[in-house]
Amino acid sequence: MHRWSELFIPTLREAPADAEVASHKFLVRAGYIRQLAAGIYSYLFLGNRSFNKIMAIVRQEMDRIGQEFFLPALHPREIWEASGRWALMGDNLFRLKDRKGADLALGMTEEEVMTEIARKELRSYKQLPQIWYQIAPKFRDEPRPRSGLLRVRQFMMKDAYSFDIDAAGLDVSYKKHYDTYCRIFDRCGLKYMVVEADSGAMGGKESHEFMVRTPAGEDQIVSCDGCDYAANMEKATSKLDVVPDLAPEGDGKPLEVHTPAQKTIEDVARFLGVLPKYTIKALALMTDEKDEKTGNTKSRAIVVLMRGDHQLNEAKLNGTVAIATRPMEEGEIRALFKSPAGYLGPLGIEWAKDLKKDADRPLLLVDEALEGRTNLIAGANKENYHAKNLTPGKDFHPTAYADLRSVTAGEACPNCGKALRIDTAVEIGHIFKLGCRYSESMGARVLDKNGKEVTPIMGCYGIGIERILTAAVEQSNDENGFWLPPSIAPFEIVVTPINVKDQTLLKAAVDIVGRLDAAGFDVILDDRDERPGVKFKDADLVGIPFRINVGKKVTEGTVEVVLRSTREVRDVTISSVVEHFQGVLRAKA
RNA sequence: CGGGGCGUAGCGCAGCCUGGUAGCGCACCUGCCUUGGGCGCAGGGGGUCCGCGGUUCAAAUCCGCGCGCCCCGACCA
């Protein structure tokens, strides 16, 4: 029997000053966690209990489709070299040396280790498909740990990897994970949504993120209330209203107009008496690519043209050019384009003809929203002048058109046309068709039916254990504390005798706890010699979804059952308490 | 990596400007009292004032360097 008086549940009346988001404040106040260092937390009794319940659910569901491993957190440099990620991961990878001076890394994910096993052990198509998973700590040297448990440097992750003989097999493994994830998050009592995700520079592969809407989140998701369209910002698109173009002026050729001291889109549009959507915004960017051998940095200029009222989506740009970019400095703009910053435009510059060719020329990337438009207004590459009558493809030639725009709330859904909404959310799971990136680079091969060597195709699938807890807290809290879904709460029920010095009450409470225990419920007895108010406040704080008050009414054979989420109180006879909770808590099971 | 803030008892903070006894609330311990929403009274314990160096008769306080933590941005399978 769990007796509160004997347990270490250090609740705090006040939250630490540096806690900002609800989950951080409450998990600390409720005695679930304590911080050890930036982004590194200890899980105390209650936190660990909740944690174990989440992991048990994940494990149970994953065992239906895969096999659990336990892999080292300490990885030799070699396997990260083999996958090419030793250089790629940069400072996010924790690195250390052993006594002999050999390089080691703390695992941030386990593609390398899993693929290493596959490489050594898998020989035949007959051994496929395989789904291997583990639940283990991961380490990332985040530049900025934040928001309590939301972004940390050590965290628990369920990561799974699938190996299939072909793309059709991968589709099956992927679908299994998709369904399993839904079951896991359903059982954890989360209100989540699944969004299409960007698969990064590798391109073309499928990816979904499992998200929980909460203002504490770090991601933006776009969704439609009218249909099931949902995507993250990097992937989201929308249907734009057709803009009737301006009529050409004069002979229809590019026409310079005097725009003294009008630099921003808003200024120019107002000055010329048009809406910003008739203008072109030119963004000058640079890539700095370091040559590994020579150590020299190669830079390339990229100019992005957007409709005047649109925002560039850097993730989309990244996906298009497959390299990091930075804003160009004013001096660079002057030197390269002979144009003052603020008056940059596409005219009179020799642009690369193709993404692959003309490596010495700057790239001109034009957002799709400008494709087919005519008679637009852009900078004239000349102080105090803009140019009218610009038509892409005629007056200048883009290197490429691409979807580079960030969707904004209220734009039309690409599926059904209803207004899109944008919410912040926390990512709790991510499934991803990896392809052969790791199996290829690390040399995993199996023989197929025909005795031919083929590279297994992989998928990877992650769940953040902390984030399930965090999301659950963010989802259900008020000024007094939070309540967790019973499936992941440290205890399902707290039994609170109003006065433990009153032997009748204490005895009745012990009896009730005993019977609930015996019936398989997770119960805690708050037998502390505290005033009722103190015990109620603590009970409200620590996330337990049900409370049983054992008070005066015991003499009439009843106790109160309080539902934390709604504060709904209900008298239940002592004799039927177990039955009552079997109805409430075990109905679905 | 750019910008900002903070570091004094377990938690929340004052003191620092203007150098001289280290304080308040909560928590904790003892006793009494109280028992349906963080009760009351009395007594008590607890501090390398983030660290190092400097100035000074004297440093929590002034100066320098360092470290840690938080926030915004950048970054982020």
Short mmCIF file of N, CA and C in Angstrom, two decimals, chain A residues 172-309:
data_model
loop_
_atom_site.label_atom_id
_atom_site.label_comp_id
_atom_site.label_asym_id
_atom_site.label_seq_id
_atom_site.Cartn_x
_atom_site.Cartn_y
_atom_site.Cartn_z
N VAL A 172 4.53 -1.25 -46.19
CA VAL A 172 3.84 -2.05 -45.18
C VAL A 172 4.37 -1.74 -43.78
N SER A 173 5.70 -1.71 -43.65
CA SER A 173 6.30 -1.41 -42.34
C SER A 173 5.89 -0.02 -41.86
N TYR A 174 5.84 0.91 -42.80
CA TYR A 174 5.49 2.28 -42.49
C TYR A 174 4.04 2.35 -41.97
N LYS A 175 3.17 1.68 -42.69
CA LYS A 175 1.76 1.66 -42.30
C LYS A 175 1.58 1.03 -40.92
N LYS A 176 2.33 -0.04 -40.66
CA LYS A 176 2.25 -0.67 -39.34
C LYS A 176 2.59 0.33 -38.25
N HIS A 177 3.63 1.11 -38.50
CA HIS A 177 4.03 2.09 -37.49
C HIS A 177 2.98 3.19 -37.35
N TYR A 178 2.47 3.62 -38.47
CA TYR A 178 1.43 4.65 -38.44
C TYR A 178 0.28 4.19 -37.54
N ASP A 179 -0.20 3.00 -37.77
CA ASP A 179 -1.32 2.47 -36.99
C ASP A 179 -0.94 2.27 -35.52
N THR A 180 0.27 1.76 -35.32
CA THR A 180 0.73 1.53 -33.95
C THR A 180 0.83 2.85 -33.18
N TYR A 181 1.33 3.86 -33.85
CA TYR A 181 1.46 5.17 -33.20
C TYR A 181 0.10 5.70 -32.78
N CYS A 182 -0.86 5.52 -33.67
CA CYS A 182 -2.21 5.97 -33.32
C CYS A 182 -2.72 5.25 -32.09
N ARG A 183 -2.47 3.95 -32.02
CA ARG A 183 -2.92 3.19 -30.85
C ARG A 183 -2.21 3.68 -29.59
N ILE A 184 -0.89 3.91 -29.71
CA ILE A 184 -0.12 4.36 -28.55
C ILE A 184 -0.65 5.69 -28.03
N PHE A 185 -0.81 6.65 -28.93
CA PHE A 185 -1.22 7.98 -28.47
C PHE A 185 -2.67 7.98 -28.00
N ASP A 186 -3.50 7.14 -28.61
CA ASP A 186 -4.87 7.00 -28.11
C ASP A 186 -4.85 6.48 -26.68
N ARG A 187 -4.06 5.44 -26.46
CA ARG A 187 -4.00 4.84 -25.12
C ARG A 187 -3.42 5.82 -24.10
N CYS A 188 -2.54 6.70 -24.57
CA CYS A 188 -1.97 7.70 -23.66
C CYS A 188 -2.94 8.86 -23.42
N GLY A 189 -4.08 8.80 -24.06
CA GLY A 189 -5.12 9.79 -23.81
C GLY A 189 -4.83 11.16 -24.41
N LEU A 190 -4.04 11.19 -25.46
CA LEU A 190 -3.69 12.48 -26.06
C LEU A 190 -4.63 12.84 -27.21
N LYS A 191 -4.90 14.14 -27.31
CA LYS A 191 -5.59 14.64 -28.49
C LYS A 191 -4.51 15.08 -29.46
N TYR A 192 -4.29 14.28 -30.49
CA TYR A 192 -3.16 14.56 -31.38
C TYR A 192 -3.66 14.65 -32.80
N MET A 193 -2.82 15.14 -33.67
CA MET A 193 -3.16 15.08 -35.08
C MET A 193 -1.93 14.64 -35.86
N VAL A 194 -2.19 14.07 -37.02
CA VAL A 194 -1.11 13.57 -37.84
C VAL A 194 -0.94 14.52 -39.01
N VAL A 195 0.26 15.01 -39.21
CA VAL A 195 0.47 15.95 -40.32
C VAL A 195 1.52 15.43 -41.28
N GLU A 196 1.36 15.81 -42.53
CA GLU A 196 2.38 15.51 -43.52
C GLU A 196 3.60 16.33 -43.17
N ALA A 197 4.77 15.69 -43.23
CA ALA A 197 5.97 16.41 -42.87
C ALA A 197 6.93 16.45 -44.04
N ASP A 198 7.77 17.41 -43.97
CA ASP A 198 8.81 17.55 -44.97
C ASP A 198 9.85 16.47 -44.71
N SER A 199 10.34 15.87 -45.77
CA SER A 199 11.32 14.81 -45.54
C SER A 199 12.74 15.32 -45.75
N GLY A 200 12.89 16.60 -45.80
CA GLY A 200 14.22 17.18 -45.85
C GLY A 200 14.87 17.07 -47.21
N ALA A 201 16.17 17.25 -47.22
CA ALA A 201 16.90 17.36 -48.47
C ALA A 201 16.90 16.06 -49.27
N MET A 202 16.63 14.93 -48.60
CA MET A 202 16.68 13.66 -49.32
C MET A 202 15.55 13.54 -50.34
N GLY A 203 14.43 14.17 -50.00
CA GLY A 203 13.37 14.34 -50.98
C GLY A 203 12.61 13.09 -51.36
N GLY A 204 11.35 13.31 -51.71
CA GLY A 204 10.57 12.25 -52.33
C GLY A 204 10.07 11.16 -51.40
N LYS A 205 10.51 11.16 -50.15
CA LYS A 205 10.09 10.09 -49.25
C LYS A 205 8.95 10.57 -48.37
N GLU A 206 8.20 9.62 -47.92
CA GLU A 206 7.03 9.96 -47.11
C GLU A 206 7.42 10.17 -45.65
N SER A 207 6.71 11.06 -45.02
CA SER A 207 6.98 11.33 -43.61
C SER A 207 5.75 11.94 -42.94
N HIS A 208 5.47 11.49 -41.75
CA HIS A 208 4.36 12.07 -40.99
C HIS A 208 4.83 12.42 -39.59
N GLU A 209 4.28 13.50 -39.08
CA GLU A 209 4.55 13.88 -37.70
C GLU A 209 3.26 13.77 -36.90
N PHE A 210 3.40 13.30 -35.67
CA PHE A 210 2.27 13.24 -34.75
C PHE A 210 2.39 14.42 -33.81
N MET A 211 1.38 15.27 -33.82
CA MET A 211 1.49 16.55 -33.14
C MET A 211 0.35 16.74 -32.13
N VAL A 212 0.68 17.43 -31.05
CA VAL A 212 -0.35 17.84 -30.09
C VAL A 212 -0.38 19.36 -30.07
N ARG A 213 -1.56 19.90 -30.33
CA ARG A 213 -1.69 21.36 -30.34
C ARG A 213 -1.51 21.91 -28.94
N THR A 214 -0.61 22.85 -28.80
CA THR A 214 -0.45 23.58 -27.55
C THR A 214 0.42 24.80 -27.79
N PRO A 215 0.05 25.90 -27.16
CA PRO A 215 0.84 27.12 -27.37
C PRO A 215 2.28 26.96 -26.88
N ALA A 216 2.54 25.94 -26.06
CA ALA A 216 3.90 25.74 -25.56
C ALA A 216 4.81 25.13 -26.63
N GLY A 217 4.23 24.68 -27.72
CA GLY A 217 5.00 23.97 -28.74
C GLY A 217 5.99 24.84 -29.49
N GLU A 218 6.78 24.17 -30.30
CA GLU A 218 7.80 24.89 -31.05
C GLU A 218 7.57 24.79 -32.55
N ASP A 219 6.58 23.99 -32.94
CA ASP A 219 6.32 23.79 -34.35
C ASP A 219 5.01 24.45 -34.76
N GLN A 220 4.93 24.80 -36.02
CA GLN A 220 3.71 25.37 -36.57
C GLN A 220 3.07 24.33 -37.49
N ILE A 221 1.81 24.08 -37.27
CA ILE A 221 1.13 23.15 -38.17
C ILE A 221 -0.06 23.82 -38.83
N VAL A 222 -0.28 23.42 -40.07
CA VAL A 222 -1.35 23.99 -40.87
C VAL A 222 -2.41 22.92 -41.03
N SER A 223 -3.65 23.26 -40.76
CA SER A 223 -4.68 22.24 -40.92
C SER A 223 -5.98 22.88 -41.38
N CYS A 224 -6.87 22.01 -41.82
CA CYS A 224 -8.14 22.46 -42.37
C CYS A 224 -9.26 21.86 -41.54
N ASP A 225 -10.20 22.70 -41.13
CA ASP A 225 -11.34 22.19 -40.37
C ASP A 225 -12.38 21.56 -41.28
N GLY A 226 -12.26 21.85 -42.56
CA GLY A 226 -13.27 21.35 -43.51
C GLY A 226 -12.98 19.95 -44.00
N CYS A 227 -11.70 19.56 -44.05
CA CYS A 227 -11.35 18.21 -44.50
C CYS A 227 -10.19 17.74 -43.64
N ASP A 228 -9.54 16.65 -44.03
CA ASP A 228 -8.51 16.13 -43.14
C ASP A 228 -7.10 16.59 -43.53
N TYR A 229 -7.03 17.65 -44.33
CA TYR A 229 -5.71 18.15 -44.71
C TYR A 229 -4.97 18.68 -43.49
N ALA A 230 -3.73 18.25 -43.32
CA ALA A 230 -2.88 18.74 -42.22
C ALA A 230 -1.43 18.57 -42.62
N ALA A 231 -0.64 19.59 -42.43
CA ALA A 231 0.78 19.51 -42.80
C ALA A 231 1.56 20.45 -41.91
N ASN A 232 2.85 20.20 -41.81
CA ASN A 232 3.63 21.17 -41.05
C ASN A 232 4.03 22.32 -41.97
N MET A 233 4.55 23.37 -41.40
CA MET A 233 4.84 24.58 -42.17
C MET A 233 5.79 24.33 -43.34
N GLU A 234 6.70 23.42 -43.15
CA GLU A 234 7.70 23.17 -44.20
C GLU A 234 7.07 22.53 -45.42
N LYS A 235 5.92 21.95 -45.22
CA LYS A 235 5.32 21.15 -46.29
C LYS A 235 4.03 21.79 -46.80
N ALA A 236 3.39 22.58 -45.98
CA ALA A 236 2.05 23.05 -46.28
C ALA A 236 1.98 23.93 -47.53
N THR A 237 0.89 23.75 -48.26
CA THR A 237 0.62 24.62 -49.40
C THR A 237 -0.82 25.11 -49.29
N SER A 238 -1.16 26.05 -50.14
CA SER A 238 -2.54 26.52 -50.15
C SER A 238 -2.89 26.94 -51.57
N LYS A 239 -4.19 27.06 -51.79
CA LYS A 239 -4.66 27.52 -53.08
C LYS A 239 -4.79 29.04 -53.01
N LEU A 240 -4.12 29.73 -53.92
CA LEU A 240 -4.19 31.18 -53.88
C LEU A 240 -5.27 31.69 -54.83
N ASP A 241 -5.89 32.80 -54.43
CA ASP A 241 -6.82 33.44 -55.35
C ASP A 241 -6.04 33.96 -56.56
N VAL A 242 -6.67 33.90 -57.71
CA VAL A 242 -6.02 34.42 -58.90
C VAL A 242 -5.98 35.95 -58.81
N VAL A 243 -4.82 36.51 -59.09
CA VAL A 243 -4.70 37.96 -59.06
C VAL A 243 -4.82 38.48 -60.49
N PRO A 244 -5.81 39.36 -60.73
CA PRO A 244 -5.89 39.95 -62.07
C PRO A 244 -4.70 40.89 -62.26
N ASP A 245 -3.90 40.65 -63.29
CA ASP A 245 -2.68 41.44 -63.44
C ASP A 245 -2.97 42.87 -63.86
N LEU A 246 -2.00 43.74 -63.64
CA LEU A 246 -2.11 45.12 -64.08
C LEU A 246 -1.99 45.18 -65.60
N ALA A 247 -2.58 46.20 -66.16
CA ALA A 247 -2.41 46.40 -67.61
C ALA A 247 -1.01 46.96 -67.85
N PRO A 248 -0.39 46.59 -68.98
CA PRO A 248 0.94 47.13 -69.26
C PRO A 248 0.88 48.63 -69.47
N GLU A 249 1.95 49.29 -69.13
CA GLU A 249 2.01 50.74 -69.34
C GLU A 249 2.94 51.02 -70.52
N GLY A 250 2.61 52.03 -71.29
CA GLY A 250 3.46 52.41 -72.42
C GLY A 250 3.54 51.29 -73.44
N ASP A 251 4.76 50.98 -73.89
CA ASP A 251 4.91 49.96 -74.93
C ASP A 251 5.00 48.54 -74.33
N GLY A 252 4.80 48.43 -72.99
CA GLY A 252 4.79 47.12 -72.37
C GLY A 252 6.17 46.61 -72.00
N LYS A 253 7.21 47.35 -72.40
CA LYS A 253 8.57 46.95 -72.02
C LYS A 253 8.85 47.42 -70.60
N PRO A 254 9.85 46.82 -69.95
CA PRO A 254 10.17 47.28 -68.60
C PRO A 254 10.37 48.78 -68.56
N LEU A 255 9.73 49.38 -67.56
CA LEU A 255 9.69 50.83 -67.52
C LEU A 255 10.20 51.30 -66.16
N GLU A 256 11.26 52.08 -66.17
CA GLU A 256 11.78 52.57 -64.89
C GLU A 256 10.93 53.72 -64.38
N VAL A 257 10.62 53.65 -63.07
CA VAL A 257 9.89 54.76 -62.47
C VAL A 257 10.66 55.28 -61.27
N HIS A 258 10.59 56.59 -61.07
CA HIS A 258 11.29 57.23 -59.97
C HIS A 258 10.55 56.93 -58.66
N THR A 259 11.25 56.32 -57.72
CA THR A 259 10.64 56.00 -56.42
C THR A 259 11.58 56.46 -55.31
N PRO A 260 11.69 57.75 -55.14
CA PRO A 260 12.70 58.27 -54.20
C PRO A 260 12.49 57.78 -52.77
N ALA A 261 13.53 57.18 -52.21
CA ALA A 261 13.55 56.75 -50.81
C ALA A 261 12.47 55.74 -50.45
N GLN A 262 11.96 55.04 -51.48
CA GLN A 262 10.94 54.02 -51.21
C GLN A 262 11.63 52.65 -51.24
N LYS A 263 11.92 52.12 -50.09
CA LYS A 263 12.71 50.89 -50.06
C LYS A 263 11.88 49.64 -49.79
N THR A 264 11.00 49.70 -48.82
CA THR A 264 10.24 48.49 -48.48
C THR A 264 9.09 48.31 -49.46
N ILE A 265 8.60 47.07 -49.50
CA ILE A 265 7.47 46.75 -50.37
C ILE A 265 6.28 47.65 -50.05
N GLU A 266 6.02 47.84 -48.76
CA GLU A 266 4.88 48.66 -48.35
C GLU A 266 5.03 50.08 -48.89
N ASP A 267 6.24 50.64 -48.74
CA ASP A 267 6.50 52.00 -49.21
C ASP A 267 6.25 52.11 -50.71
N VAL A 268 6.86 51.19 -51.45
CA VAL A 268 6.78 51.24 -52.91
C VAL A 268 5.34 51.11 -53.39
N ALA A 269 4.64 50.10 -52.78
CA ALA A 269 3.27 49.87 -53.21
C ALA A 269 2.41 51.10 -52.94
N ARG A 270 2.58 51.69 -51.76
CA ARG A 270 1.79 52.85 -51.41
C ARG A 270 2.13 54.02 -52.36
N PHE A 271 3.42 54.19 -52.59
CA PHE A 271 3.90 55.30 -53.42
C PHE A 271 3.34 55.20 -54.84
N LEU A 272 3.27 53.95 -55.36
CA LEU A 272 2.80 53.77 -56.73
C LEU A 272 1.30 53.52 -56.80
N GLY A 273 0.67 53.48 -55.62
CA GLY A 273 -0.78 53.33 -55.58
C GLY A 273 -1.27 51.95 -55.99
N VAL A 274 -0.51 50.91 -55.69
CA VAL A 274 -0.97 49.54 -55.98
C VAL A 274 -0.87 48.71 -54.69
N LEU A 275 -1.49 47.53 -54.72
CA LEU A 275 -1.37 46.62 -53.57
C LEU A 275 -0.05 45.86 -53.67
N PRO A 276 0.48 45.43 -52.53
CA PRO A 276 1.76 44.71 -52.54
C PRO A 276 1.76 43.47 -53.42
N LYS A 277 0.59 42.88 -53.67
CA LYS A 277 0.59 41.65 -54.46
C LYS A 277 0.95 41.89 -55.93
N TYR A 278 1.06 43.15 -56.33
CA TYR A 278 1.50 43.45 -57.71
C TYR A 278 3.00 43.70 -57.77
N THR A 279 3.66 43.55 -56.61
CA THR A 279 5.10 43.80 -56.59
C THR A 279 5.87 42.51 -56.37
N ILE A 280 7.17 42.61 -56.62
CA ILE A 280 8.06 41.47 -56.40
C ILE A 280 9.05 41.84 -55.29
N LYS A 281 9.19 40.93 -54.35
CA LYS A 281 10.14 41.11 -53.27
C LYS A 281 11.38 40.31 -53.65
N ALA A 282 12.54 40.94 -53.64
CA ALA A 282 13.77 40.22 -53.98
C ALA A 282 14.61 40.03 -52.73
N LEU A 283 14.90 38.78 -52.41
CA LEU A 283 15.70 38.48 -51.23
C LEU A 283 17.06 37.96 -51.66
N ALA A 284 18.11 38.63 -51.21
CA ALA A 284 19.46 38.24 -51.61
C ALA A 284 20.07 37.37 -50.52
N LEU A 285 20.46 36.15 -50.91
CA LEU A 285 20.99 35.19 -49.93
C LEU A 285 22.33 34.65 -50.41
N MET A 286 23.08 34.12 -49.49
CA MET A 286 24.37 33.53 -49.80
C MET A 286 24.44 32.13 -49.22
N THR A 287 25.13 31.25 -49.90
CA THR A 287 25.47 29.97 -49.30
C THR A 287 26.98 29.98 -49.07
N ASP A 288 27.38 29.44 -47.97
CA ASP A 288 28.82 29.32 -47.70
C ASP A 288 29.12 27.85 -47.57
N GLU A 289 29.79 27.31 -48.57
CA GLU A 289 30.08 25.89 -48.53
C GLU A 289 31.57 25.70 -48.27
N LYS A 290 31.83 24.95 -47.22
CA LYS A 290 33.23 24.75 -46.86
C LYS A 290 33.76 23.52 -47.58
N ASP A 291 34.86 23.71 -48.25
CA ASP A 291 35.49 22.57 -48.92
C ASP A 291 36.30 21.80 -47.88
N GLU A 292 35.92 20.54 -47.66
CA GLU A 292 36.55 19.75 -46.60
C GLU A 292 38.06 19.61 -46.81
N LYS A 293 38.46 19.49 -48.07
CA LYS A 293 39.90 19.25 -48.33
C LYS A 293 40.73 20.52 -48.19
N THR A 294 40.32 21.56 -48.90
CA THR A 294 41.15 22.77 -48.91
C THR A 294 40.86 23.67 -47.72
N GLY A 295 39.67 23.51 -47.12
CA GLY A 295 39.31 24.39 -46.02
C GLY A 295 38.81 25.75 -46.50
N ASN A 296 38.79 25.94 -47.81
CA ASN A 296 38.29 27.21 -48.35
C ASN A 296 36.76 27.24 -48.33
N THR A 297 36.23 28.43 -48.28
CA THR A 297 34.78 28.55 -48.32
C THR A 297 34.35 29.06 -49.68
N LYS A 298 33.43 28.29 -50.28
CA LYS A 298 32.90 28.68 -51.57
C LYS A 298 31.53 29.31 -51.34
N SER A 299 31.32 30.48 -51.84
CA SER A 299 30.02 31.12 -51.64
C SER A 299 29.28 31.23 -52.96
N ARG A 300 27.97 31.11 -52.87
CA ARG A 300 27.18 31.30 -54.08
C ARG A 300 25.98 32.18 -53.74
N ALA A 301 25.70 33.09 -54.66
CA ALA A 301 24.58 34.00 -54.43
C ALA A 301 23.28 33.38 -54.90
N ILE A 302 22.23 33.59 -54.14
CA ILE A 302 20.90 33.16 -54.53
C ILE A 302 19.97 34.36 -54.37
N VAL A 303 19.24 34.67 -55.41
CA VAL A 303 18.21 35.68 -55.25
C VAL A 303 16.86 34.99 -55.35
N VAL A 304 16.03 35.23 -54.36
CA VAL A 304 14.70 34.63 -54.33
C VAL A 304 13.68 35.72 -54.60
N LEU A 305 12.79 35.47 -55.53
CA LEU A 305 11.72 36.42 -55.79
C LEU A 305 10.42 35.90 -55.24
N MET A 306 9.78 36.72 -54.42
CA MET A 306 8.49 36.35 -53.84
C MET A 306 7.48 37.43 -54.20
N ARG A 307 6.19 37.04 -54.20
CA ARG A 307 5.18 38.07 -54.33
C ARG A 307 5.33 39.02 -53.15
N GLY A 308 5.12 40.31 -53.40
CA GLY A 308 5.41 41.32 -52.39
C GLY A 308 4.83 41.06 -51.01
N ASP A 309 3.64 40.45 -50.96
CA ASP A 309 2.98 40.24 -49.67
C ASP A 309 3.21 38.84 -49.12
#
